[in-house]
Amino acid sequence: MADSSRMTRTIIYWGVALSIVIPLLRPIGFTTEVSSQVRDVYDFIEAMPENSPVIMSFDYEPATLAELDPMAEAMLKHLFRKNARVMGMTLLPGGVGLAENLLRQEAAAANMEYGHNWLFLGYVPDGTAAMLRMGENVAMVFPTDQYGTPLDSFPMMRGVKNYRHIGLVICYSSTAMPQLWAQYAHDRYGAAVAVGATAVEAVRLYPYHDSGQMVGFLGGLKGAAEYETLIESPGDGIRGMDAQTISHVFIVVMIILGNVGYAASTWRSKGAPSGRTHAPVA
Amino acid sequence: MFRRTIPTILAFVVGVFMIVQFFVPHPVLQTLYNMVLDWKQVVFGCVLIVGTLTLVRHHAVRIRFRKQGYGYSVIALVSLFAMVLAGAVWGIEKGPYPWLFDYVQIPGQATMFSLLGFFIATAAYRSFRARNVTATLLLLSGVIVMLGRVPAGEHIAVAGVSLSDLATWILDYPNNAAKRGILIGVGLGMTSTALKIIIGIERSYLGKGD
């Protein structure tokens, strides 16, 4: 029994590994439909006036960058095309390096100038207090940028005091942070909030989108792929869709096989399928 | 008195103040509100220090008494002090700090999280069994959402409806309804707990003893 269980586990591990690696090495080119939640975010940014200030909060750490980096990358591309003034920040210490790398990379690719088109505010502890205080005055939370330059010395900060002067707040997260942004920044101060969340977290966001507390949201790698489709700039999201599709199909096939085995074993032992006992263990 | 009465009075005063300032946008109340938020961030900063000290103490005890797996504690403490040292000596913009972050922390954390994919695959194989009606419903909705949330689901149809549309329906209606119910319940629970703390009925946050 133990040998069979180990064998099954080995087959599943190899199957998952190959179903991810092979499509990444030899892309198939699956295309994906765009959901209403993602289209709403895209349409909102499209409708924003040129040069609008946008806060981008990178509230995630390296563990979930595979899902969240592609969507942040795609949205930065879109925002820079619209000449938005992007203020990067993070509410998690591990997000500093990730945010900084991504902002620098995309700003360099779009020829955007630091202080005029984008800046990095850095990390601030206590997310809820920071969200609330930014509703009063952003400079109260971030008197300087990450590198110690006073915020009011940047040309892009002219006329920007609080959420009233900010076109959109975008939060990328694998935790409950997006709900807090909706509850504090939107509900209390009326800020428009968009979210990029991991697929697991995204299922919690539907009520917030339906109630209008969120402009929309991107869920998991598929959300990133949908956004890349909308901005016509294929990236890691679209590339990852092949691997995600094959691995999901593989897992579904394994679930079906598991159920066939379960049905066969209950039939043999009892003559008809019933009860919770006699389940074969992988 | 110092352990129970004064903290209870403080909780009452601050709680009532936060409720009142939400509805009354008077400049004096707004100034006090900003001050409370300032204090909250300072307290949070102090909590980070306490958390770090607790972490160091916990692992130091494990190493001192050679508890099982104490090698991991050694790695945790060496990593902690290496990052602090690298940041304090060379700064966080260049030198070993960003190098350690880019080439040790990022791949390490990403790898650990990626391993979840393998565990979830075996867990799905073992757990998703059609044992009864409820389990079968869970199994079916799981399979539909798994296939419907990838491009393959757009090309597979059941009774003329694509799996992608079915997955969207599951997420938009049953999922949304359940989440709303949970959120409303959580909201009511938070409100009643907050009121109990403000009024002084709920005092477990003060700890045990007189």
mmCIF file of C-alpha atoms in Angstrom, chain B residues 1-12 192-210:
data_model
loop_
_atom_site.group_PDB
_atom_site.id
_atom_site.type_symbol
_atom_site.label_atom_id
_atom_site.label_comp_id
_atom_site.label_asym_id
_atom_site.label_seq_id
_atom_site.Cartn_x
_atom_site.Cartn_y
_atom_site.Cartn_z
ATOM 1 C CA MET B 1 -6.370 49.808 38.811
ATOM 2 C CA PHE B 2 -3.429 50.184 36.400
ATOM 3 C CA ARG B 3 -3.993 46.766 34.880
ATOM 4 C CA ARG B 4 -7.745 46.879 34.369
ATOM 5 C CA THR B 5 -9.504 50.158 35.180
ATOM 6 C CA ILE B 6 -7.246 52.627 33.347
ATOM 7 C CA PRO B 7 -6.901 50.476 30.177
ATOM 8 C CA THR B 8 -10.695 49.996 30.132
ATOM 9 C CA ILE B 9 -11.273 53.752 30.449
ATOM 10 C CA LEU B 10 -8.687 54.391 27.718
ATOM 11 C CA ALA B 11 -10.388 51.874 25.405
ATOM 12 C CA PHE B 12 -13.760 53.543 26.063
ATOM 13 C CA SER B 192 -20.438 43.659 18.277
ATOM 14 C CA THR B 193 -16.932 42.785 19.516
ATOM 15 C CA ALA B 194 -15.809 46.402 19.115
ATOM 16 C CA LEU B 195 -18.854 47.623 21.060
ATOM 17 C CA LYS B 196 -18.205 45.050 23.794
ATOM 18 C CA ILE B 197 -14.584 46.245 24.084
ATOM 19 C CA ILE B 198 -15.607 49.934 24.157
ATOM 20 C CA ILE B 199 -18.274 49.357 26.791
ATOM 21 C CA GLY B 200 -15.922 47.171 28.817
ATOM 22 C CA ILE B 201 -17.791 43.850 28.609
ATOM 23 C CA GLU B 202 -15.014 42.179 26.620
ATOM 24 C CA ARG B 203 -11.723 42.467 28.518
ATOM 25 C CA SER B 204 -9.780 39.407 27.389
ATOM 26 C CA TYR B 205 -7.314 41.719 25.567
ATOM 27 C CA LEU B 206 -6.117 42.847 29.029
ATOM 28 C CA GLY B 207 -4.814 39.365 29.776
ATOM 29 C CA LYS B 208 -5.342 37.241 32.874
ATOM 30 C CA GLY B 209 -4.992 38.325 36.502
ATOM 31 C CA ASP B 210 -6.220 41.274 38.524
#
